[in-house]
CSV table of C-alpha atoms in Angstrom, one decimal:
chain,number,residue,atom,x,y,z
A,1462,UNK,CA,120.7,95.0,96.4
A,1463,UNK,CA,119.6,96.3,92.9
A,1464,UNK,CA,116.5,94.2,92.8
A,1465,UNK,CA,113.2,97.2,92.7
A,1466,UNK,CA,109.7,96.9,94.7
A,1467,UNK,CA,107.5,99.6,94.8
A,1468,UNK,CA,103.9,98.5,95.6
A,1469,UNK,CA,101.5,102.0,96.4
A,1470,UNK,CA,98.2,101.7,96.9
A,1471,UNK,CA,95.4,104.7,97.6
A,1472,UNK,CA,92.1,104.4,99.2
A,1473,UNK,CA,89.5,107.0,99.8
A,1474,UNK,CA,85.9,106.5,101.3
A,1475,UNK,CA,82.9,108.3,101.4
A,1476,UNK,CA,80.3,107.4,103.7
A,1477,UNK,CA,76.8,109.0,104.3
A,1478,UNK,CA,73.9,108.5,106.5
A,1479,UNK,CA,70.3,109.8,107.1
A,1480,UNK,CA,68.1,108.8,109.5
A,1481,UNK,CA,64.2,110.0,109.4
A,1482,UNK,CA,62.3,109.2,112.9
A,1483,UNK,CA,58.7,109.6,112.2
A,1484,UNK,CA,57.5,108.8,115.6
A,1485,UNK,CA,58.7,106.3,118.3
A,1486,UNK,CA,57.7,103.3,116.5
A,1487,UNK,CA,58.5,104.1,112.8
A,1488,UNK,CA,62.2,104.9,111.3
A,1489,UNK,CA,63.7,105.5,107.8
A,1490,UNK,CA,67.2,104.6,107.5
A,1491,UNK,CA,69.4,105.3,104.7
A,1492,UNK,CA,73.0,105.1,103.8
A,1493,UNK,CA,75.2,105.4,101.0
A,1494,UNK,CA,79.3,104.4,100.7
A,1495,UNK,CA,81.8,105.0,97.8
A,1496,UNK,CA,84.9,103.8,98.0
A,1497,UNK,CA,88.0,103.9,95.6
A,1498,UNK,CA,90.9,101.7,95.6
A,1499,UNK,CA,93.7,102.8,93.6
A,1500,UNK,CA,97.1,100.3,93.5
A,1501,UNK,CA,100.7,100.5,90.9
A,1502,UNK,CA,103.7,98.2,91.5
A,1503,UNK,CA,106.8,98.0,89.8
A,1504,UNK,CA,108.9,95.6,90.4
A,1505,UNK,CA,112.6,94.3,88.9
A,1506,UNK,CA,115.3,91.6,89.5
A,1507,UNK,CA,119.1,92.1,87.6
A,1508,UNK,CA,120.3,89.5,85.8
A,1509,UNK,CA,122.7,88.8,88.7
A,1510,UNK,CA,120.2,87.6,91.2
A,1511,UNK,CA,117.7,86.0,88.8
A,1512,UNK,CA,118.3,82.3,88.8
A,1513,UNK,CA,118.3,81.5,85.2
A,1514,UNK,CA,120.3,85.1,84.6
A,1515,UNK,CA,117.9,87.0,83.0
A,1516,UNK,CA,116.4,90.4,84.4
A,1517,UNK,CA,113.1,90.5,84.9
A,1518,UNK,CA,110.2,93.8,85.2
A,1519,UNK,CA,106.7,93.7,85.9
A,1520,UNK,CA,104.8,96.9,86.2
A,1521,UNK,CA,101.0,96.6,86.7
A,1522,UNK,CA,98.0,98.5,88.2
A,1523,UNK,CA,94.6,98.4,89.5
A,1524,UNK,CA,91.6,100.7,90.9
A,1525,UNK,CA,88.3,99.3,92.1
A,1526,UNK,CA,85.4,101.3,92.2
A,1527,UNK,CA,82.3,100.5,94.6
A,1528,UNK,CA,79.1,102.2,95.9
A,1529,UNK,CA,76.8,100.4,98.0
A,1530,UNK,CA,73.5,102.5,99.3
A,1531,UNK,CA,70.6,100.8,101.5
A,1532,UNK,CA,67.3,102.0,102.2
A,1533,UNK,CA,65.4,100.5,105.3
A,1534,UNK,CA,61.8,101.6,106.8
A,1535,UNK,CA,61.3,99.9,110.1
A,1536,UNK,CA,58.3,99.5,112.5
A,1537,UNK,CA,58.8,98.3,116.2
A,1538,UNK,CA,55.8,98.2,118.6
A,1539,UNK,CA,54.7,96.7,121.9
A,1540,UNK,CA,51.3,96.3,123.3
A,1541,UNK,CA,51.0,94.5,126.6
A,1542,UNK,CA,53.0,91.0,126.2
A,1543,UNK,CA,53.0,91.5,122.4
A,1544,UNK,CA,55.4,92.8,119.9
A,1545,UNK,CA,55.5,93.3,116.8
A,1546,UNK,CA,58.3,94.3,114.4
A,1547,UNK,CA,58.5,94.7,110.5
A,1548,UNK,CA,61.2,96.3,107.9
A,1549,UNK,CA,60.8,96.9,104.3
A,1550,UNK,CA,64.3,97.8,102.1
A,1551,UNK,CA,66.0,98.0,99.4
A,1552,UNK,CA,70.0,97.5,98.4
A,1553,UNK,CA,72.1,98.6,95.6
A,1554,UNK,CA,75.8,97.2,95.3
A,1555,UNK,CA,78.1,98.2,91.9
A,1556,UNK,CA,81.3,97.4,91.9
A,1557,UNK,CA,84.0,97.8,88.9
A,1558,UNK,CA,87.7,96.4,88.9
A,1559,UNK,CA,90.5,97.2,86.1
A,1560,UNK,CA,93.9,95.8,86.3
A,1561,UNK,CA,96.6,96.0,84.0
A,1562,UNK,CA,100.0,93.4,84.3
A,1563,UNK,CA,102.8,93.6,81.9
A,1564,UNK,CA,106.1,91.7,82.0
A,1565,UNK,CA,109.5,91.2,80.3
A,1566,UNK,CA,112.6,89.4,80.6
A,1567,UNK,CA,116.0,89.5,79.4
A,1568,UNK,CA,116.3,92.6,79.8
A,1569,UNK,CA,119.0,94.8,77.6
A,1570,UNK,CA,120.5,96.3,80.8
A,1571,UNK,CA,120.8,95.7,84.4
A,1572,UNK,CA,120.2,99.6,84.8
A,1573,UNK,CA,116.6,99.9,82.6
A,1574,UNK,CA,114.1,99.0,85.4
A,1575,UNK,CA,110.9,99.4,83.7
A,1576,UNK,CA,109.2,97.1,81.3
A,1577,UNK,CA,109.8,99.5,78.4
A,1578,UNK,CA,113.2,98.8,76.4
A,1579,UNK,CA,112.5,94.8,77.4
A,1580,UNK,CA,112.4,92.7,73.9
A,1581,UNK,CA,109.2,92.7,72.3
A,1582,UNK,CA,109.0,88.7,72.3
A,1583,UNK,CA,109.8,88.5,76.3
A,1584,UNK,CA,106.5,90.7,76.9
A,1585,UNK,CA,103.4,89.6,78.8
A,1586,UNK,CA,100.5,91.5,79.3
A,1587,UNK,CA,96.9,91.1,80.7
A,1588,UNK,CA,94.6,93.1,81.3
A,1589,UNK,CA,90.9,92.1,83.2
A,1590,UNK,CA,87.8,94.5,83.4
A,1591,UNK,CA,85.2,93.0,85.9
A,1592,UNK,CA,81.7,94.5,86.7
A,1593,UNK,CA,78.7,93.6,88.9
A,1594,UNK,CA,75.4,95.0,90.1
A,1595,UNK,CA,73.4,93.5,92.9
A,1596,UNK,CA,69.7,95.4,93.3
A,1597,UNK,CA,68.2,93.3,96.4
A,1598,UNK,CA,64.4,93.6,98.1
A,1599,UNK,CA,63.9,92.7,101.5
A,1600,UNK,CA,60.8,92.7,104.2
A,1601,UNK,CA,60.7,91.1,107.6
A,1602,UNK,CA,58.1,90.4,109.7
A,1603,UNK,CA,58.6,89.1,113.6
A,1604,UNK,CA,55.8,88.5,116.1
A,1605,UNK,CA,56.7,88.2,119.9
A,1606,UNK,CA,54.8,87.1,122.9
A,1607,UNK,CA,55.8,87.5,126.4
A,1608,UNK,CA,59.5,88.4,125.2
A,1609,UNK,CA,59.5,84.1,125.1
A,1610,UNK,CA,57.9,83.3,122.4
A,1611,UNK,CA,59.2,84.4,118.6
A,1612,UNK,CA,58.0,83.9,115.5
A,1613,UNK,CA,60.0,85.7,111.9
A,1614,UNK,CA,59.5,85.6,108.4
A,1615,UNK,CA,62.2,87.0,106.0
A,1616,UNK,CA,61.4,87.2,102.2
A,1617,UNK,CA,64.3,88.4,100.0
A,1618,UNK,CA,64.6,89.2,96.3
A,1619,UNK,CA,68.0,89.8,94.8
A,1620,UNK,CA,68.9,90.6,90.9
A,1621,UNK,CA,72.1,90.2,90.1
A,1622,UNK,CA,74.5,90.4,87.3
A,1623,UNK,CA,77.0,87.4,88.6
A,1624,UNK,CA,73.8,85.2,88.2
A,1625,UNK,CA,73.2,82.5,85.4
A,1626,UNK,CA,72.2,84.8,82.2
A,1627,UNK,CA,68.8,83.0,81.8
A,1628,UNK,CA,68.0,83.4,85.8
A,1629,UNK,CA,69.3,87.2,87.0
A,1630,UNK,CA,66.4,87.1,89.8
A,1631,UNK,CA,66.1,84.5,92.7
A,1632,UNK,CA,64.0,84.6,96.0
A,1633,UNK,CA,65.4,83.8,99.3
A,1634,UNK,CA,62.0,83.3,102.0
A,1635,UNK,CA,62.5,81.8,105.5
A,1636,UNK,CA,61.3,81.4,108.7
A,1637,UNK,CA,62.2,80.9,112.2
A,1638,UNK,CA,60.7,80.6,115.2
A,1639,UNK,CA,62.1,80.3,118.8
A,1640,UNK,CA,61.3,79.7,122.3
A,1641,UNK,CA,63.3,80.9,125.1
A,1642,UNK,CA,62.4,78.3,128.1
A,1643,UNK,CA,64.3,79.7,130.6
């Protein structure tokens, strides 16, 4: 009954969008998100329910941080049996995380809750600060005949930060093609 768990966490997004129709074939597309996580926990067993009868505290926190944004022009037309369909775009991602974890044991009281008054020598602490950035390219091309026959290339170009330090840009390409025979 005197064990302690208080675990809060806040969270507050922000999203925006804007989309630009130039005529009936050709769109712009943008949108933007940021979103905060905030997070605190404190947390404490007495020496009377800890197994090897010491009391233990842990007090920590965390926020993340993250905006994403995307930009896509798209063109869609028909003509007859044909269609024809291409995007061009761009995509930013940051993200930042903190967090903060302290500890103690052996407590000098039952009744002090909180890390602070624990012995200095039965203290743990970490702390972790963790950023990454994504900037990514992107175009699509698809070619359609008689809403049977499909053809698509993709061609993608992401730099990131969480890549290898001596290779921060790679190239994703494919292609599909399909058939429906029904």
């Amino acid at each position: 009954g005197d064990t302690y768990n208080a675990n809060k966490t806040y969270m507050a997004t922000v999203n925006e969008s804007l989309r630009i129709k130039f005529n009936k074939d050709l769109t712009w597309d943008n949108q933007a998100a940021v979103s905060a996580i905030f997070g605190r926990k404190d947390y404490f067993i007495p020496s009377t329910a800890a197994a090897n009868g010491l009391s233990f505290a842990e007090s920590s926190s965390s926020n993340n941080i993250t905006f994403n944004a995307h930009s896509i022009l798209s063109y869609f037309k028909t003509f007859g049996d044909h269609e024809l369909t291409a995007l061009a775009g761009t995509e930013v991602n940051i993200e930042q995380n903190n967090m903060n974890r302290l500890t103690g044991e052996g407590g000098p009281s039952d009744y002090i809750r909180v890390v602070q008054g624990f012995p200095k020598e039965s203290l743990t602490a970490y702390s972790d600060i963790v950023k990454s950035h994504l900037l990514s390219y992107m175009a699509n091309v698809s070619y359609g005949y008689k809403e049977r026959y499909k053809i698509e290339g993709v061609l993608r170009r992401d730099g990131s930060s969480r890549f290898g330090a001596n290779n921060k840009w790679t190239t994703f390409p494919s292609v599909k093609g399909s058939w429906t025979f029904s």
